[in-house]
């Protein structure tokens, strides 16, 4: 099973409050583990301009204005940019199934500071990570649903609507989900 490029949708009753009602785009999945970015949890206090200032990246009025998201609890001092593939870093962009790219180098932040870079982007601090077999175990325990990722859901829906939008893409009504898992 390879979930690269898929969305994970947190089930109600998830034990970890950091992932409550989270939608995670899986950027890489292999037998060694999985890595993804939460796409619907903006930070309350950090904007892209704040991040650029902290990194001493010049920015002016042409700089992109965007909130910075909580990408997950791993490496929360590191930034990641999920974006469309109309931008590919000269240093390193991970091409993710479905037309997404993920770049964690300064050049994409410099491009955003200049008002350039990808057409659509989500800047995140930290990422969600799973060790070997861990994500598969969580899936077997019904902690997550999976669905195909699409650009509109990830980049255009308001953050508060992404969880419900991802469920709706599966034909699932959030009000009918039970926090209890069952096995026949």
mmCIF file of N, CA, C and O in Angstrom, residues 105-174:
data_model
loop_
_atom_site.group_PDB
_atom_site.id
_atom_site.type_symbol
_atom_site.label_atom_id
_atom_site.label_comp_id
_atom_site.label_asym_id
_atom_site.label_seq_id
_atom_site.Cartn_x
_atom_site.Cartn_y
_atom_site.Cartn_z
ATOM 1 N N UNK A 105 13.483 23.972 1.278
ATOM 2 C CA UNK A 105 14.717 24.758 1.172
ATOM 3 C C UNK A 105 14.385 26.244 1.103
ATOM 4 O O UNK A 105 13.266 26.629 0.750
ATOM 5 N N UNK A 106 15.372 27.065 1.429
ATOM 6 C CA UNK A 106 15.145 28.513 1.501
ATOM 7 C C UNK A 106 14.757 29.147 0.168
ATOM 8 O O UNK A 106 14.082 30.180 0.160
ATOM 9 N N UNK A 107 15.147 28.547 -0.950
ATOM 10 C CA UNK A 107 14.885 29.198 -2.235
ATOM 11 C C UNK A 107 13.400 29.398 -2.503
ATOM 12 O O UNK A 107 13.008 30.410 -3.093
ATOM 13 N N UNK A 108 12.541 28.519 -2.045
ATOM 14 C CA UNK A 108 11.113 28.720 -2.271
ATOM 15 C C UNK A 108 10.582 29.867 -1.414
ATOM 16 O O UNK A 108 9.742 30.642 -1.859
ATOM 17 N N UNK A 109 11.113 30.020 -0.194
ATOM 18 C CA UNK A 109 10.709 31.149 0.644
ATOM 19 C C UNK A 109 11.186 32.464 0.037
ATOM 20 O O UNK A 109 10.473 33.473 0.076
ATOM 21 N N UNK A 110 12.386 32.452 -0.543
ATOM 22 C CA UNK A 110 12.892 33.652 -1.219
ATOM 23 C C UNK A 110 12.008 34.009 -2.417
ATOM 24 O O UNK A 110 11.706 35.171 -2.644
ATOM 25 N N UNK A 111 11.567 32.996 -3.158
ATOM 26 C CA UNK A 111 10.676 33.247 -4.296
ATOM 27 C C UNK A 111 9.344 33.820 -3.815
ATOM 28 O O UNK A 111 8.830 34.782 -4.403
ATOM 29 N N UNK A 112 8.778 33.264 -2.744
ATOM 30 C CA UNK A 112 7.519 33.792 -2.207
ATOM 31 C C UNK A 112 7.697 35.226 -1.700
ATOM 32 O O UNK A 112 6.802 36.057 -1.846
ATOM 33 N N UNK A 113 8.866 35.535 -1.135
ATOM 34 C CA UNK A 113 9.153 36.889 -0.655
ATOM 35 C C UNK A 113 9.203 37.891 -1.795
ATOM 36 O O UNK A 113 8.916 39.075 -1.611
ATOM 37 N N UNK A 114 9.558 37.415 -2.981
ATOM 38 C CA UNK A 114 9.615 38.276 -4.167
ATOM 39 C C UNK A 114 8.289 38.310 -4.922
ATOM 40 O O UNK A 114 8.187 38.919 -5.984
ATOM 41 N N UNK A 115 7.257 37.639 -4.385
ATOM 42 C CA UNK A 115 5.972 37.580 -5.067
ATOM 43 C C UNK A 115 5.979 36.594 -6.221
ATOM 44 O O UNK A 115 5.130 36.646 -7.104
ATOM 45 N N UNK A 116 6.936 35.698 -6.217
ATOM 46 C CA UNK A 116 7.060 34.691 -7.273
ATOM 47 C C UNK A 116 6.797 33.315 -6.675
ATOM 48 O O UNK A 116 6.123 33.192 -5.679
ATOM 49 N N UNK A 117 7.335 32.301 -7.307
ATOM 50 C CA UNK A 117 7.166 30.945 -6.792
ATOM 51 C C UNK A 117 5.930 30.295 -7.358
ATOM 52 O O UNK A 117 5.401 30.718 -8.379
ATOM 53 N N UNK A 118 5.434 29.261 -6.684
ATOM 54 C CA UNK A 118 4.292 28.508 -7.195
ATOM 55 C C UNK A 118 2.999 29.320 -7.147
ATOM 56 O O UNK A 118 2.840 30.207 -6.301
ATOM 57 N N UNK A 119 2.094 28.969 -8.051
ATOM 58 C CA UNK A 119 0.790 29.639 -8.069
ATOM 59 C C UNK A 119 0.045 29.409 -6.760
ATOM 60 O O UNK A 119 -0.542 30.315 -6.199
ATOM 61 N N UNK A 120 0.088 28.171 -6.272
ATOM 62 C CA UNK A 120 -0.592 27.843 -5.022
ATOM 63 C C UNK A 120 0.413 27.197 -4.067
ATOM 64 O O UNK A 120 1.202 26.351 -4.472
ATOM 65 N N UNK A 121 0.353 27.642 -2.810
ATOM 66 C CA UNK A 121 1.315 27.145 -1.824
ATOM 67 C C UNK A 121 0.707 27.184 -0.433
ATOM 68 O O UNK A 121 -0.164 28.011 -0.140
ATOM 69 N N UNK A 122 1.192 26.288 0.406
ATOM 70 C CA UNK A 122 0.833 26.243 1.809
ATOM 71 C C UNK A 122 2.147 26.117 2.573
ATOM 72 O O UNK A 122 2.896 25.162 2.359
ATOM 73 N N UNK A 123 2.445 27.085 3.419
ATOM 74 C CA UNK A 123 3.677 27.079 4.205
ATOM 75 C C UNK A 123 3.358 26.472 5.569
ATOM 76 O O UNK A 123 2.369 26.851 6.211
ATOM 77 N N UNK A 124 4.175 25.527 5.987
ATOM 78 C CA UNK A 124 3.919 24.828 7.249
ATOM 79 C C UNK A 124 5.188 24.748 8.087
ATOM 80 O O UNK A 124 6.295 24.717 7.558
ATOM 81 N N UNK A 125 4.976 24.705 9.389
ATOM 82 C CA UNK A 125 6.060 24.459 10.335
ATOM 83 C C UNK A 125 5.843 23.062 10.896
ATOM 84 O O UNK A 125 4.765 22.747 11.409
ATOM 85 N N UNK A 126 6.857 22.217 10.772
ATOM 86 C CA UNK A 126 6.767 20.852 11.251
ATOM 87 C C UNK A 126 6.070 19.949 10.247
ATOM 88 O O UNK A 126 5.521 20.407 9.249
ATOM 89 N N UNK A 127 6.134 18.648 10.538
ATOM 90 C CA UNK A 127 5.458 17.680 9.683
ATOM 91 C C UNK A 127 4.939 16.529 10.530
ATOM 92 O O UNK A 127 5.283 16.387 11.704
ATOM 93 N N UNK A 128 4.091 15.726 9.929
ATOM 94 C CA UNK A 128 3.577 14.523 10.574
ATOM 95 C C UNK A 128 4.401 13.346 10.067
ATOM 96 O O UNK A 128 4.610 13.225 8.856
ATOM 97 N N UNK A 129 4.885 12.514 10.964
ATOM 98 C CA UNK A 129 5.719 11.387 10.560
ATOM 99 C C UNK A 129 5.312 10.110 11.260
ATOM 100 O O UNK A 129 4.828 10.135 12.397
ATOM 101 N N UNK A 130 5.500 9.005 10.564
ATOM 102 C CA UNK A 130 5.196 7.678 11.084
ATOM 103 C C UNK A 130 6.372 6.762 10.812
ATOM 104 O O UNK A 130 6.949 6.791 9.725
ATOM 105 N N UNK A 131 6.730 5.927 11.766
ATOM 106 C CA UNK A 131 7.786 4.940 11.582
ATOM 107 C C UNK A 131 7.283 3.757 10.769
ATOM 108 O O UNK A 131 6.113 3.697 10.383
ATOM 109 N N UNK A 132 8.162 2.784 10.516
ATOM 110 C CA UNK A 132 7.769 1.607 9.736
ATOM 111 C C UNK A 132 6.535 0.913 10.320
ATOM 112 O O UNK A 132 6.506 0.590 11.505
ATOM 113 N N UNK A 133 5.507 0.753 9.503
ATOM 114 C CA UNK A 133 4.289 0.065 9.911
ATOM 115 C C UNK A 133 3.345 0.849 10.804
ATOM 116 O O UNK A 133 2.215 0.427 11.047
ATOM 117 N N UNK A 134 3.778 1.994 11.305
ATOM 118 C CA UNK A 134 2.957 2.753 12.248
ATOM 119 C C UNK A 134 1.676 3.279 11.604
ATOM 120 O O UNK A 134 0.588 3.152 12.183
ATOM 121 N N UNK A 135 1.774 3.875 10.426
ATOM 122 C CA UNK A 135 0.582 4.397 9.770
ATOM 123 C C UNK A 135 -0.375 3.260 9.415
ATOM 124 O O UNK A 135 -1.591 3.373 9.613
ATOM 125 N N UNK A 136 0.155 2.165 8.928
ATOM 126 C CA UNK A 136 -0.679 1.016 8.588
ATOM 127 C C UNK A 136 -1.437 0.511 9.822
ATOM 128 O O UNK A 136 -2.624 0.164 9.733
ATOM 129 N N UNK A 137 -0.766 0.507 10.966
ATOM 130 C CA UNK A 137 -1.413 0.100 12.213
ATOM 131 C C UNK A 137 -2.531 1.069 12.580
ATOM 132 O O UNK A 137 -3.622 0.660 12.978
ATOM 133 N N UNK A 138 -2.279 2.366 12.459
ATOM 134 C CA UNK A 138 -3.313 3.365 12.765
ATOM 135 C C UNK A 138 -4.508 3.218 11.818
ATOM 136 O O UNK A 138 -5.651 3.382 12.238
ATOM 137 N N UNK A 139 -4.238 2.910 10.558
ATOM 138 C CA UNK A 139 -5.330 2.689 9.598
ATOM 139 C C UNK A 139 -6.148 1.459 9.994
ATOM 140 O O UNK A 139 -7.380 1.472 9.915
ATOM 141 N N UNK A 140 -5.486 0.396 10.436
ATOM 142 C CA UNK A 140 -6.204 -0.822 10.825
ATOM 143 C C UNK A 140 -7.038 -0.604 12.084
ATOM 144 O O UNK A 140 -8.011 -1.319 12.320
ATOM 145 N N UNK A 141 -6.679 0.409 12.880
ATOM 146 C CA UNK A 141 -7.426 0.746 14.084
ATOM 147 C C UNK A 141 -8.502 1.798 13.805
ATOM 148 O O UNK A 141 -9.117 2.329 14.719
ATOM 149 N N UNK A 142 -8.714 2.097 12.529
ATOM 150 C CA UNK A 142 -9.734 3.069 12.093
ATOM 151 C C UNK A 142 -9.497 4.476 12.638
ATOM 152 O O UNK A 142 -10.451 5.207 12.901
ATOM 153 N N UNK A 143 -8.235 4.852 12.800
ATOM 154 C CA UNK A 143 -7.919 6.212 13.235
ATOM 155 C C UNK A 143 -8.042 7.206 12.087
ATOM 156 O O UNK A 143 -8.250 8.400 12.306
ATOM 157 N N UNK A 144 -7.910 6.710 10.856
ATOM 158 C CA UNK A 144 -7.909 7.571 9.670
ATOM 159 C C UNK A 144 -8.782 6.979 8.570
ATOM 160 O O UNK A 144 -8.856 5.762 8.421
ATOM 161 N N UNK A 145 -9.379 7.853 7.786
ATOM 162 C CA UNK A 145 -9.945 7.502 6.496
ATOM 163 C C UNK A 145 -8.972 8.038 5.457
ATOM 164 O O UNK A 145 -8.186 8.956 5.746
ATOM 165 N N UNK A 146 -9.010 7.506 4.245
ATOM 166 C CA UNK A 146 -8.154 8.019 3.176
ATOM 167 C C UNK A 146 -9.020 8.399 1.988
ATOM 168 O O UNK A 146 -10.087 7.816 1.761
ATOM 169 N N UNK A 147 -8.551 9.401 1.247
ATOM 170 C CA UNK A 147 -9.222 9.791 0.011
ATOM 171 C C UNK A 147 -8.187 10.398 -0.928
ATOM 172 O O UNK A 147 -7.062 10.702 -0.527
ATOM 173 N N UNK A 148 -8.590 10.549 -2.176
ATOM 174 C CA UNK A 148 -7.713 11.195 -3.143
ATOM 175 C C UNK A 148 -7.571 12.664 -2.786
ATOM 176 O O UNK A 148 -8.527 13.303 -2.342
ATOM 177 N N UNK A 149 -6.396 13.197 -2.994
ATOM 178 C CA UNK A 149 -6.162 14.627 -2.775
ATOM 179 C C UNK A 149 -6.547 15.375 -4.049
ATOM 180 O O UNK A 149 -6.398 14.846 -5.145
ATOM 181 N N UNK A 150 -7.024 16.582 -3.863
ATOM 182 C CA UNK A 150 -7.228 17.438 -5.027
ATOM 183 C C UNK A 150 -6.836 18.865 -4.671
ATOM 184 O O UNK A 150 -6.892 19.268 -3.510
ATOM 185 N N UNK A 151 -6.415 19.591 -5.677
ATOM 186 C CA UNK A 151 -5.876 20.940 -5.479
ATOM 187 C C UNK A 151 -6.876 21.874 -4.803
ATOM 188 O O UNK A 151 -6.507 22.650 -3.924
ATOM 189 N N UNK A 152 -8.139 21.824 -5.217
ATOM 190 C CA UNK A 152 -9.129 22.733 -4.644
ATOM 191 C C UNK A 152 -9.299 22.503 -3.151
ATOM 192 O O UNK A 152 -9.344 23.454 -2.381
ATOM 193 N N UNK A 153 -9.390 21.240 -2.740
ATOM 194 C CA UNK A 153 -9.559 20.951 -1.325
ATOM 195 C C UNK A 153 -8.346 21.431 -0.534
ATOM 196 O O UNK A 153 -8.482 22.086 0.495
ATOM 197 N N UNK A 154 -7.161 21.146 -1.029
ATOM 198 C CA UNK A 154 -5.935 21.482 -0.287
ATOM 199 C C UNK A 154 -5.669 22.988 -0.267
ATOM 200 O O UNK A 154 -5.333 23.552 0.774
ATOM 201 N N UNK A 155 -5.839 23.653 -1.410
ATOM 202 C CA UNK A 155 -5.417 25.052 -1.496
ATOM 203 C C UNK A 155 -6.552 26.075 -1.461
ATOM 204 O O UNK A 155 -6.310 27.230 -1.099
ATOM 205 N N UNK A 156 -7.763 25.701 -1.853
ATOM 206 C CA UNK A 156 -8.814 26.714 -2.001
ATOM 207 C C UNK A 156 -9.854 26.729 -0.895
ATOM 208 O O UNK A 156 -10.393 27.788 -0.581
ATOM 209 N N UNK A 157 -10.186 25.576 -0.344
ATOM 210 C CA UNK A 157 -11.182 25.558 0.730
ATOM 211 C C UNK A 157 -10.630 26.264 1.960
ATOM 212 O O UNK A 157 -9.433 26.139 2.267
ATOM 213 N N UNK A 158 -11.483 26.978 2.685
ATOM 214 C CA UNK A 158 -11.025 27.534 3.967
ATOM 215 C C UNK A 158 -10.618 26.390 4.891
ATOM 216 O O UNK A 158 -11.189 25.298 4.841
ATOM 217 N N UNK A 159 -9.646 26.634 5.740
ATOM 218 C CA UNK A 159 -9.142 25.589 6.640
ATOM 219 C C UNK A 159 -10.253 24.915 7.426
ATOM 220 O O UNK A 159 -10.250 23.701 7.580
ATOM 221 N N UNK A 160 -11.215 25.699 7.912
ATOM 222 C CA UNK A 160 -12.302 25.137 8.721
ATOM 223 C C UNK A 160 -13.191 24.188 7.917
ATOM 224 O O UNK A 160 -13.880 23.354 8.494
ATOM 225 N N UNK A 161 -13.171 24.263 6.607
ATOM 226 C CA UNK A 161 -14.010 23.411 5.777
ATOM 227 C C UNK A 161 -13.309 22.222 5.156
ATOM 228 O O UNK A 161 -13.946 21.393 4.491
ATOM 229 N N UNK A 162 -11.996 22.084 5.358
ATOM 230 C CA UNK A 162 -11.244 21.013 4.692
ATOM 231 C C UNK A 162 -11.581 19.626 5.229
ATOM 232 O O UNK A 162 -11.697 18.670 4.466
ATOM 233 N N UNK A 163 -11.755 19.481 6.535
ATOM 234 C CA UNK A 163 -12.071 18.169 7.103
ATOM 235 C C UNK A 163 -13.417 17.679 6.567
ATOM 236 O O UNK A 163 -13.534 16.572 6.045
ATOM 237 N N UNK A 164 -14.425 18.540 6.650
ATOM 238 C CA UNK A 164 -15.744 18.182 6.134
ATOM 239 C C UNK A 164 -15.723 17.987 4.626
ATOM 240 O O UNK A 164 -16.390 17.092 4.098
ATOM 241 N N UNK A 165 -14.940 18.805 3.917
ATOM 242 C CA UNK A 165 -14.831 18.669 2.468
ATOM 243 C C UNK A 165 -14.189 17.355 2.064
ATOM 244 O O UNK A 165 -14.603 16.717 1.087
ATOM 245 N N UNK A 166 -13.170 16.929 2.825
ATOM 246 C CA UNK A 166 -12.527 15.650 2.528
ATOM 247 C C UNK A 166 -13.497 14.497 2.786
ATOM 248 O O UNK A 166 -13.596 13.561 1.981
ATOM 249 N N UNK A 167 -14.257 14.575 3.875
ATOM 250 C CA UNK A 167 -15.258 13.544 4.154
ATOM 251 C C UNK A 167 -16.323 13.521 3.060
ATOM 252 O O UNK A 167 -16.722 12.453 2.582
ATOM 253 N N UNK A 168 -16.761 14.700 2.659
ATOM 254 C CA UNK A 168 -17.788 14.797 1.612
ATOM 255 C C UNK A 168 -17.301 14.166 0.305
ATOM 256 O O UNK A 168 -18.081 13.566 -0.426
ATOM 257 N N UNK A 169 -15.997 14.285 0.013
ATOM 258 C CA UNK A 169 -15.462 13.688 -1.218
ATOM 259 C C UNK A 169 -15.610 12.165 -1.211
ATOM 260 O O UNK A 169 -15.599 11.530 -2.262
ATOM 261 N N UNK A 170 -15.763 11.580 -0.009
ATOM 262 C CA UNK A 170 -15.988 10.146 0.137
ATOM 263 C C UNK A 170 -17.476 9.806 0.232
ATOM 264 O O UNK A 170 -17.837 8.635 0.344
ATOM 265 N N UNK A 171 -18.319 10.849 0.274
ATOM 266 C CA UNK A 171 -19.744 10.624 0.456
ATOM 267 C C UNK A 171 -20.109 10.356 1.901
ATOM 268 O O UNK A 171 -21.127 9.738 2.192
ATOM 269 N N UNK A 172 -19.277 10.823 2.835
ATOM 270 C CA UNK A 172 -19.480 10.581 4.262
ATOM 271 C C UNK A 172 -19.951 11.864 4.937
ATOM 272 O O UNK A 172 -19.378 12.935 4.726
ATOM 273 N N UNK A 173 -20.983 11.755 5.755
ATOM 274 C CA UNK A 173 -21.482 12.877 6.541
ATOM 275 C C UNK A 173 -20.792 12.835 7.906
ATOM 276 O O UNK A 173 -20.895 11.835 8.630
ATOM 277 N N UNK A 174 -20.121 13.906 8.272
ATOM 278 C CA UNK A 174 -19.377 13.961 9.538
ATOM 279 C C UNK A 174 -20.285 13.691 10.740
ATOM 280 O O UNK A 174 -19.845 13.106 11.732
#
